[in-house]
PDB file of C-alpha atoms in Angstrom:
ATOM      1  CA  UNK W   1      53.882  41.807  52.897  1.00 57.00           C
ATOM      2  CA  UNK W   2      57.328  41.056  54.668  1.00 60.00           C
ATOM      3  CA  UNK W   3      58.626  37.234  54.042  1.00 87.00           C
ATOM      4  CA  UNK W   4      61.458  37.882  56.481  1.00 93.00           C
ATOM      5  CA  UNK W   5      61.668  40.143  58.883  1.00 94.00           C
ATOM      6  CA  UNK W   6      64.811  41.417  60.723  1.00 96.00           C
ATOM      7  CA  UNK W   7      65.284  42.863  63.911  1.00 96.00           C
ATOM      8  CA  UNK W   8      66.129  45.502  65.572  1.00 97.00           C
ATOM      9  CA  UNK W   9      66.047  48.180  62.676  1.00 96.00           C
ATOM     10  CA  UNK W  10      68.770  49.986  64.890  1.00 96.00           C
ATOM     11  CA  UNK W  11      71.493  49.771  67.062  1.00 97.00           C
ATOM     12  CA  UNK W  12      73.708  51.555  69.112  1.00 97.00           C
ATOM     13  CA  UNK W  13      76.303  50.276  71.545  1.00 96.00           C
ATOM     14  CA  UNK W  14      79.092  50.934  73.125  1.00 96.00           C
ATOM     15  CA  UNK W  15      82.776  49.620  71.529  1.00 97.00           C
ATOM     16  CA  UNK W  16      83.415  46.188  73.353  1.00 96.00           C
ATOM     17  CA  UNK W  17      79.808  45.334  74.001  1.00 97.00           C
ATOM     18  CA  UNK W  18      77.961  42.572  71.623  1.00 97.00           C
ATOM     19  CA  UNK W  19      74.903  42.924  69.433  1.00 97.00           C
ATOM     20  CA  UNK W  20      72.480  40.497  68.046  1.00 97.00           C
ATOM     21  CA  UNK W  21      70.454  40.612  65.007  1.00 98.00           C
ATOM     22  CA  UNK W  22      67.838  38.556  64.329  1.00 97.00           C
ATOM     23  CA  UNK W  23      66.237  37.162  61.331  1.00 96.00           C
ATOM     24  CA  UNK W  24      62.702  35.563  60.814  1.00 95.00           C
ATOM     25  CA  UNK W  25      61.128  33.883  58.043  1.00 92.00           C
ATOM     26  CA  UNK W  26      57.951  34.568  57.716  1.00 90.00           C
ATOM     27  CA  UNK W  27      55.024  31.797  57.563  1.00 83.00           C
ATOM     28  CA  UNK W  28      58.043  29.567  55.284  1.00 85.00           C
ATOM     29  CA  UNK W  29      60.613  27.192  56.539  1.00 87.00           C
ATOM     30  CA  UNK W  30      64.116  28.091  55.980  1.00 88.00           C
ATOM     31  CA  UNK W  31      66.988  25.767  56.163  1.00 88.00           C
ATOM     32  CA  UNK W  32      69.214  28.163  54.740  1.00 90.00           C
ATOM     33  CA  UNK W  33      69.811  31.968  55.459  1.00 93.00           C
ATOM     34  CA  UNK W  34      72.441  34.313  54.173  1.00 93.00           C
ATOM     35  CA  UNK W  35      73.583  37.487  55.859  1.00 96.00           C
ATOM     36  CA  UNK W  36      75.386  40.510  54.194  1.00 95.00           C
ATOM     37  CA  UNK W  37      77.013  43.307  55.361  1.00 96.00           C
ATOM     38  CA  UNK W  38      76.909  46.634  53.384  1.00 93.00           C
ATOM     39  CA  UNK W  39      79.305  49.202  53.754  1.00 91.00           C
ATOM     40  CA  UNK W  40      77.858  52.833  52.441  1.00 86.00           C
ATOM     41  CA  UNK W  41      77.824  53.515  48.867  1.00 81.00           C
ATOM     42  CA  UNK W  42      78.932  49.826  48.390  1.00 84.00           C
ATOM     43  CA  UNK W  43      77.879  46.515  47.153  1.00 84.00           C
ATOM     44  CA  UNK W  44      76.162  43.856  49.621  1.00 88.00           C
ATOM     45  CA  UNK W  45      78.958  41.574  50.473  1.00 90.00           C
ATOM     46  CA  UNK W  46      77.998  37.957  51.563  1.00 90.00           C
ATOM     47  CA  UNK W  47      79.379  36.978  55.366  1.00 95.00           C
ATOM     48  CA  UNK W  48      78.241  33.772  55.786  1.00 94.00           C
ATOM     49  CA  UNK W  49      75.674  31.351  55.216  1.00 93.00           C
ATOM     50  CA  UNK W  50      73.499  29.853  58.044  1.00 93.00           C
ATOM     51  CA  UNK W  51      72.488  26.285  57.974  1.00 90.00           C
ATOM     52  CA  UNK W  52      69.593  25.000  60.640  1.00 90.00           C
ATOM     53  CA  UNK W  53      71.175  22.308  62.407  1.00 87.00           C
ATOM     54  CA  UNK W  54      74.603  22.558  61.530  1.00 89.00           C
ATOM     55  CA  UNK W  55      77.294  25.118  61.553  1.00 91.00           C
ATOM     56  CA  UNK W  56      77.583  28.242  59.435  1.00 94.00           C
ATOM     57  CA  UNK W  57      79.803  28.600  56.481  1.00 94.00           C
ATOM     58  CA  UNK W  58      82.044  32.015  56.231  1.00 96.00           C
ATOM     59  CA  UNK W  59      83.217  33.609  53.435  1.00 93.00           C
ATOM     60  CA  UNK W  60      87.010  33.946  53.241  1.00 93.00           C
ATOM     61  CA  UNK W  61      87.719  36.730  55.474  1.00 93.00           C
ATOM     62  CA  UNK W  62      85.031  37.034  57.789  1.00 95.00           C
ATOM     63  CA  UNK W  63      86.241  35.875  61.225  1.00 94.00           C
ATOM     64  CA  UNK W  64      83.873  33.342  62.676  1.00 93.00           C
ATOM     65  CA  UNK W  65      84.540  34.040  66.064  1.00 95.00           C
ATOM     66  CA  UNK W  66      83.912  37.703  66.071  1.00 96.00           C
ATOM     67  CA  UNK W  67      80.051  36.646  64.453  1.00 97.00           C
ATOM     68  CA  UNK W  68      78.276  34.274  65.849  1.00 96.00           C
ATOM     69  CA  UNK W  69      75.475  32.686  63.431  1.00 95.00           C
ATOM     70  CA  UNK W  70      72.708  30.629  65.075  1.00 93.00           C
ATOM     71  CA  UNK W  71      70.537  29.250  62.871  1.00 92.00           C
ATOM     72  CA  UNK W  72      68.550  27.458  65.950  1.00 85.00           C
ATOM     73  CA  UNK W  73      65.213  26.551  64.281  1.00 91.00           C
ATOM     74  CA  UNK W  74      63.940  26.612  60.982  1.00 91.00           C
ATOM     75  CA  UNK W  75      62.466  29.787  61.060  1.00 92.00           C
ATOM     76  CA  UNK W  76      65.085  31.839  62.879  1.00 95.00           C
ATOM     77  CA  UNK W  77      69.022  32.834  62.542  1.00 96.00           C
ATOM     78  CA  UNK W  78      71.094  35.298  64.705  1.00 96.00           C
ATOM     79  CA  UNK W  79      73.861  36.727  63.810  1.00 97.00           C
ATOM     80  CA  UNK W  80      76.014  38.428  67.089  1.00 97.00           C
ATOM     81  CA  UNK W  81      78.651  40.545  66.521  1.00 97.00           C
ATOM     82  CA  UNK W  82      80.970  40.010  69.513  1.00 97.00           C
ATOM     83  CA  UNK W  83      82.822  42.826  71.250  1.00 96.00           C
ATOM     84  CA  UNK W  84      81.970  45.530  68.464  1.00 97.00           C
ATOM     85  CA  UNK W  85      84.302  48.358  67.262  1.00 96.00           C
ATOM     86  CA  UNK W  86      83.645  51.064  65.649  1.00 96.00           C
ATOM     87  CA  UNK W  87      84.995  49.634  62.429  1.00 95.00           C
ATOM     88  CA  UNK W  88      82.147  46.662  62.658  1.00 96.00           C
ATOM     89  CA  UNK W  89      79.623  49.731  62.029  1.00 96.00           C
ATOM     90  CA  UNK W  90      77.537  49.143  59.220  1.00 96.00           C
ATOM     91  CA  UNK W  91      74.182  47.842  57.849  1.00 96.00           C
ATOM     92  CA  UNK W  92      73.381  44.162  58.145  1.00 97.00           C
ATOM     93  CA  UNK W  93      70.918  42.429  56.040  1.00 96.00           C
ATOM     94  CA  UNK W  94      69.900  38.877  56.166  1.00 96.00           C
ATOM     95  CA  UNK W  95      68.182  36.688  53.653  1.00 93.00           C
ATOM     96  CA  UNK W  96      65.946  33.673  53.027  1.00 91.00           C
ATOM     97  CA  UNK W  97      65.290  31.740  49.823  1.00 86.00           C
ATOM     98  CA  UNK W  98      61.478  31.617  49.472  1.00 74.00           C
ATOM     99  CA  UNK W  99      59.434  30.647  46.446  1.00 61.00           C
ATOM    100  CA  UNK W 100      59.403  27.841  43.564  1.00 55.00           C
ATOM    101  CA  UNK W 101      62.127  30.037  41.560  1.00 57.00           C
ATOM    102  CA  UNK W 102      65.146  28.518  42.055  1.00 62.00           C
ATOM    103  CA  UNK W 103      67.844  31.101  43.979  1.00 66.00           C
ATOM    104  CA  UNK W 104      65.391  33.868  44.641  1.00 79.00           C
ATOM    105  CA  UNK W 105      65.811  35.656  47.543  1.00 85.00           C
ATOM    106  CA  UNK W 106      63.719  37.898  49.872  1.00 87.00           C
ATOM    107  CA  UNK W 107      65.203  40.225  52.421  1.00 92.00           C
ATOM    108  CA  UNK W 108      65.068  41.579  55.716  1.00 94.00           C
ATOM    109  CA  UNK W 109      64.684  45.025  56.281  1.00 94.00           C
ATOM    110  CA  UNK W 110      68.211  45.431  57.353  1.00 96.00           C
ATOM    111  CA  UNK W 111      69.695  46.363  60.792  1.00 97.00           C
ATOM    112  CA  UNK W 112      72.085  49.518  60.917  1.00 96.00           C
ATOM    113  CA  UNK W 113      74.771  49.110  63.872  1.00 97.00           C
ATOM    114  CA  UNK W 114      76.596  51.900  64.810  1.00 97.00           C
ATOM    115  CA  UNK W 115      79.192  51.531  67.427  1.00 97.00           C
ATOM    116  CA  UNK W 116      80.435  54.556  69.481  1.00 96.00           C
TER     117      UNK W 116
ATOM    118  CA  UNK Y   1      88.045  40.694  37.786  1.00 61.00           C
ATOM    119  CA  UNK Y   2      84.942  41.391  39.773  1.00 69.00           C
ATOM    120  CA  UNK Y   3      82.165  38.333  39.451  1.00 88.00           C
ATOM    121  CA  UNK Y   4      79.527  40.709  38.812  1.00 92.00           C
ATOM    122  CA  UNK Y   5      79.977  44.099  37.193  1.00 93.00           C
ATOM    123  CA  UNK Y   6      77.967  47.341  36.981  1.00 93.00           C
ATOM    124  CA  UNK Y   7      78.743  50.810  35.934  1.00 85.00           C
ATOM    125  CA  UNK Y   8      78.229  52.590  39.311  1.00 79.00           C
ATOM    126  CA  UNK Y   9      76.938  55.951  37.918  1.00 80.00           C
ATOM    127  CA  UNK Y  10      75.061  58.137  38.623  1.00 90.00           C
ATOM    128  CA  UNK Y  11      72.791  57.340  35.574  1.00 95.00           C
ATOM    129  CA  UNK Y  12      70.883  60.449  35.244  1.00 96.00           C
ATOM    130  CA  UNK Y  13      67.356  59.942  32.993  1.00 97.00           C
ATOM    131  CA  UNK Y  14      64.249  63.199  32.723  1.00 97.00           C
ATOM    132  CA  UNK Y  15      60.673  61.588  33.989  1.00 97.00           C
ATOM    133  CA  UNK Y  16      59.158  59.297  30.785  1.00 97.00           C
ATOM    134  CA  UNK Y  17      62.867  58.352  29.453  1.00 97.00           C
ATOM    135  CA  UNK Y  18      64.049  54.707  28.944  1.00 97.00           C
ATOM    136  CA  UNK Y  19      66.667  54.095  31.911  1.00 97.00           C
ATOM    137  CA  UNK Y  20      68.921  51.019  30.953  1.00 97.00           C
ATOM    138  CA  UNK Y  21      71.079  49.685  33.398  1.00 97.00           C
ATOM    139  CA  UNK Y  22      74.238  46.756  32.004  1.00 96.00           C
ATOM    140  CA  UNK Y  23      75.709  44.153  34.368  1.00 96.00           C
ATOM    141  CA  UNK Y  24      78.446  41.800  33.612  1.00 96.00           C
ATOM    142  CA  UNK Y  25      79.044  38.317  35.152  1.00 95.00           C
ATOM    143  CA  UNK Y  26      81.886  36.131  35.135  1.00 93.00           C
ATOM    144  CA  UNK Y  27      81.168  32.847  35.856  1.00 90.00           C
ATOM    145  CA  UNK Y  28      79.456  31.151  32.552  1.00 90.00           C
ATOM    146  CA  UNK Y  29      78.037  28.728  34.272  1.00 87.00           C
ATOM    147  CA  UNK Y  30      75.635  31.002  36.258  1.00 89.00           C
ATOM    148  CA  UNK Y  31      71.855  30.181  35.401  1.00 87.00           C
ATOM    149  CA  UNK Y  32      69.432  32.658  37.338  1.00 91.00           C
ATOM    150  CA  UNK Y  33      69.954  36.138  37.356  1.00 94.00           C
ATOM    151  CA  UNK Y  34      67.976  38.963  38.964  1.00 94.00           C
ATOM    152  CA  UNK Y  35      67.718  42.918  39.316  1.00 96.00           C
ATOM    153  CA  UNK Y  36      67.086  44.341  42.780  1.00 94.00           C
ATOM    154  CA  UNK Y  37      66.215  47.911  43.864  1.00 96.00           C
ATOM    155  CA  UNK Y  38      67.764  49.082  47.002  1.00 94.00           C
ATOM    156  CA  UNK Y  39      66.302  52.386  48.566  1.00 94.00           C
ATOM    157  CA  UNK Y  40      68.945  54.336  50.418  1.00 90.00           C
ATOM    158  CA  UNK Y  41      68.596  52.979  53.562  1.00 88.00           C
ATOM    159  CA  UNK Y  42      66.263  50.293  52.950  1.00 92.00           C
ATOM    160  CA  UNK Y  43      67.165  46.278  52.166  1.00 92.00           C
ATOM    161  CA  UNK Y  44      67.249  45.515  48.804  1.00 92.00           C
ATOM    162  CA  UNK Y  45      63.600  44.329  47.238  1.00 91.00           C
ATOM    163  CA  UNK Y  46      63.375  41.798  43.663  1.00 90.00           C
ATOM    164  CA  UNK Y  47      61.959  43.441  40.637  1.00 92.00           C
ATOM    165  CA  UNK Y  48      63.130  40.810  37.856  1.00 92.00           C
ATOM    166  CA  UNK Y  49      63.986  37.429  37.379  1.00 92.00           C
ATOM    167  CA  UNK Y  50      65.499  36.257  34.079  1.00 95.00           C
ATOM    168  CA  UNK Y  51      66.779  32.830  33.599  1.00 92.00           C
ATOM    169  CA  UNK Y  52      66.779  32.455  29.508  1.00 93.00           C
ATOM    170  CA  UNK Y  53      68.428  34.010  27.238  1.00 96.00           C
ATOM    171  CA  UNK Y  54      65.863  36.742  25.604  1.00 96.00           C
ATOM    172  CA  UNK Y  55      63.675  39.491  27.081  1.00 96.00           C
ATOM    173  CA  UNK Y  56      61.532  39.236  30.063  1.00 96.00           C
ATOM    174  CA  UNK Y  57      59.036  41.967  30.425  1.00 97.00           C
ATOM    175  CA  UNK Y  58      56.786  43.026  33.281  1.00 95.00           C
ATOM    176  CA  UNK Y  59      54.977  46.390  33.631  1.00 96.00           C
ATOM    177  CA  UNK Y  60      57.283  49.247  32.360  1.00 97.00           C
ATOM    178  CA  UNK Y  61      60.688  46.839  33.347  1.00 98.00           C
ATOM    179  CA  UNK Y  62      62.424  44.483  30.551  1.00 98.00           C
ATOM    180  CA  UNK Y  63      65.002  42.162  31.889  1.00 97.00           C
ATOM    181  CA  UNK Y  64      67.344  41.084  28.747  1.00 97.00           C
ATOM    182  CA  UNK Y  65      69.503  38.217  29.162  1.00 97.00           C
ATOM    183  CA  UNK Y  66      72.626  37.011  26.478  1.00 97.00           C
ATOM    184  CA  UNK Y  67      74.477  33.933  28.357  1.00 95.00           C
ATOM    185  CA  UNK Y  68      76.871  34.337  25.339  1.00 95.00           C
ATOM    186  CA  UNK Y  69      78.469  37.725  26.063  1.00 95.00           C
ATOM    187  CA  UNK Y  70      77.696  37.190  29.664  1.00 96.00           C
ATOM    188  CA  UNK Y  71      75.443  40.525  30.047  1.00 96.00           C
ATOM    189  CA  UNK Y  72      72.405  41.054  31.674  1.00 97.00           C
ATOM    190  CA  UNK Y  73      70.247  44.399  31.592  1.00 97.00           C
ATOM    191  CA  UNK Y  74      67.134  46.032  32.854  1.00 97.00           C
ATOM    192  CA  UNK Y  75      65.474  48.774  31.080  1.00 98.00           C
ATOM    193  CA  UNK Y  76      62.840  50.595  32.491  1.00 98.00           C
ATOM    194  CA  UNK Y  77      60.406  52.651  30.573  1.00 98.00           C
ATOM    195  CA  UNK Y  78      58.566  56.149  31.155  1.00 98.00           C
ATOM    196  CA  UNK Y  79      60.939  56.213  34.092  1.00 98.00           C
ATOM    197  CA  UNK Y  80      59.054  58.302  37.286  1.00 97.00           C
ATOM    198  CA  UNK Y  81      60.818  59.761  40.288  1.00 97.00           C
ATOM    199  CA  UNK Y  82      59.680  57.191  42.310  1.00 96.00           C
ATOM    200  CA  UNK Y  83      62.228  54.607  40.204  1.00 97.00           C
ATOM    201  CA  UNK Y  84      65.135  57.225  41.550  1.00 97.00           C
ATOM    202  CA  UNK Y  85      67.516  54.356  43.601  1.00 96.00           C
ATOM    203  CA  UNK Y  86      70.529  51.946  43.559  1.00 95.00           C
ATOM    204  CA  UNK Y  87      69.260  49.026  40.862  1.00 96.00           C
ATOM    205  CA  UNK Y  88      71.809  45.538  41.821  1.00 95.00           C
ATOM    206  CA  UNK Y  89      72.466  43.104  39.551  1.00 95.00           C
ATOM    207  CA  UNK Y  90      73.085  39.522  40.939  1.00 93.00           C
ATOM    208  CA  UNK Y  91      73.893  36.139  39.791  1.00 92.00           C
ATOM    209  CA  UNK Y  92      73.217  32.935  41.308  1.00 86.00           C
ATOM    210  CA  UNK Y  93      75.504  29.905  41.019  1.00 76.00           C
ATOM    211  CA  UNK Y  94      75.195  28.323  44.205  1.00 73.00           C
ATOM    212  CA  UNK Y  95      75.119  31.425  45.864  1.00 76.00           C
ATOM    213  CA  UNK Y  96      73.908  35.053  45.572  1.00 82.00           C
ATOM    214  CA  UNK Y  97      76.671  37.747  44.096  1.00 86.00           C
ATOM    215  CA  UNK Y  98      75.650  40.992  43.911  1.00 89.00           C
ATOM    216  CA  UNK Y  99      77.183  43.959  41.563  1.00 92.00           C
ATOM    217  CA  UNK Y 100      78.306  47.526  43.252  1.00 90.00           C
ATOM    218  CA  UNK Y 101      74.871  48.318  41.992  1.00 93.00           C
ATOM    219  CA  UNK Y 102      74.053  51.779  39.342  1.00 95.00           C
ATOM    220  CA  UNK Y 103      72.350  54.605  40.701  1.00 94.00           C
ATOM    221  CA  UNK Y 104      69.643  55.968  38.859  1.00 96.00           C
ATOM    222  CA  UNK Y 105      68.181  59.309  39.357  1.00 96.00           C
ATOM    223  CA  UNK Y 106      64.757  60.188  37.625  1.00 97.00           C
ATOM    224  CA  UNK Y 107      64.052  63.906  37.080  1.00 96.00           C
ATOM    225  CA  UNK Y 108      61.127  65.359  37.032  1.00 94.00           C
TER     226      UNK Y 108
END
């Protein structure tokens, strides 16, 4: 079964509004989550990195202030993208390291935001 | 140069073929390396791990690793429809970086 689980699934909104994602480890602690955006036809690309207790780490690029990570407990992260466009449109995944194998990760089912 | 390199395809295999899928990496000192297959639509799920140099096999997948040439491949025997996605290669050296991924279609 599921190790994380992400939700919602889907998402529609309106251009301006915000949208949050969240991301649940599963019956495992998680200090550390990563979330990834993928455009279509394209590779995941790594956003940021979400550390319980302590701010989030961006990739170069990613503007911090437009998504919001919360990683508020060690079993939860949010990620909120903040007055959406249509351009922010695409499919969201987060992640979790789980396991005794060093840098494997397990995913959440993704969340595909479209904004209108 | 991209850190981690796939041809994107389409790699087209009949049902029963060998499909084998090549990723590059740049950064030597990367030690764990793993395929993932990504339905279209769905998150991306782990199939192999491979963190020596040599062939890991499980079921009808083979990971082969080379640190040397910096290569990394999965091959996947008596291929079935069902295998028919986006296979990503990624490297981890402190963090997770993924290839564009190959697409593999299985014909029956």
């Amino acid at each position: 079964g599921a190790v994380v689980s992400q939700h919602p699934s889907r998402v529609i909104c309106k251009s301006g509004t915000s949208v949050k994602i969240e991301c649940r480890s599963l019956d495992f602690q998680a200090t550390t989550m990563f979330w990834y955006r993928q455009f279509p036809k394209q590779s995941l690309m790594l956003m940021a990195t979400s550390n319980e207790g302590s701010k989030a780490t961006y990739e170069q690029g990613v503007e911090k202030d437009k998504f919001l990570i919360n990683h508020a407990s060690l079993t939860l992260s949010t990620l909120t993208v903040t007055s959406a466009h249509p351009e922010d449109s695409s499919f969201y995944i987060c992640s979790a390291p789980h396991g005794l194998i060093t840098g494997e990760l397990f995913f959440g089912e993704g969340s595909r935001l479209t904004v209108l | 140069q991209k850190e981690v390199e796939q041809n994107s395809g389409p790699l087209s295999v009949p049902e029963g073929a060998i499909a084998s899928l090549n990723c590059t990496y740049s950064d030597r000192g990367s030690q764990s390396f793993f395929w993932y297959r990504q339905y279209s639509g769905k998150s991306p799920e782990l199939i192999m791990s491979i963190y020596s140099n040599g062939d890991k096999e499980d079921g009808r997948f083979t990971a082969q690793l080379n640190k040397a040439s910096q290569y990394v491949s999965l091959l996947i025997r008596d291929s079935q429809p069902s295998d028919s996605a986006t296979y990503l290669c990624a490297v981890n050296n402190n963090d997770m970086r993924f290839g564009a991924g190959t697409r593999l279609t299985v014909k029956p």
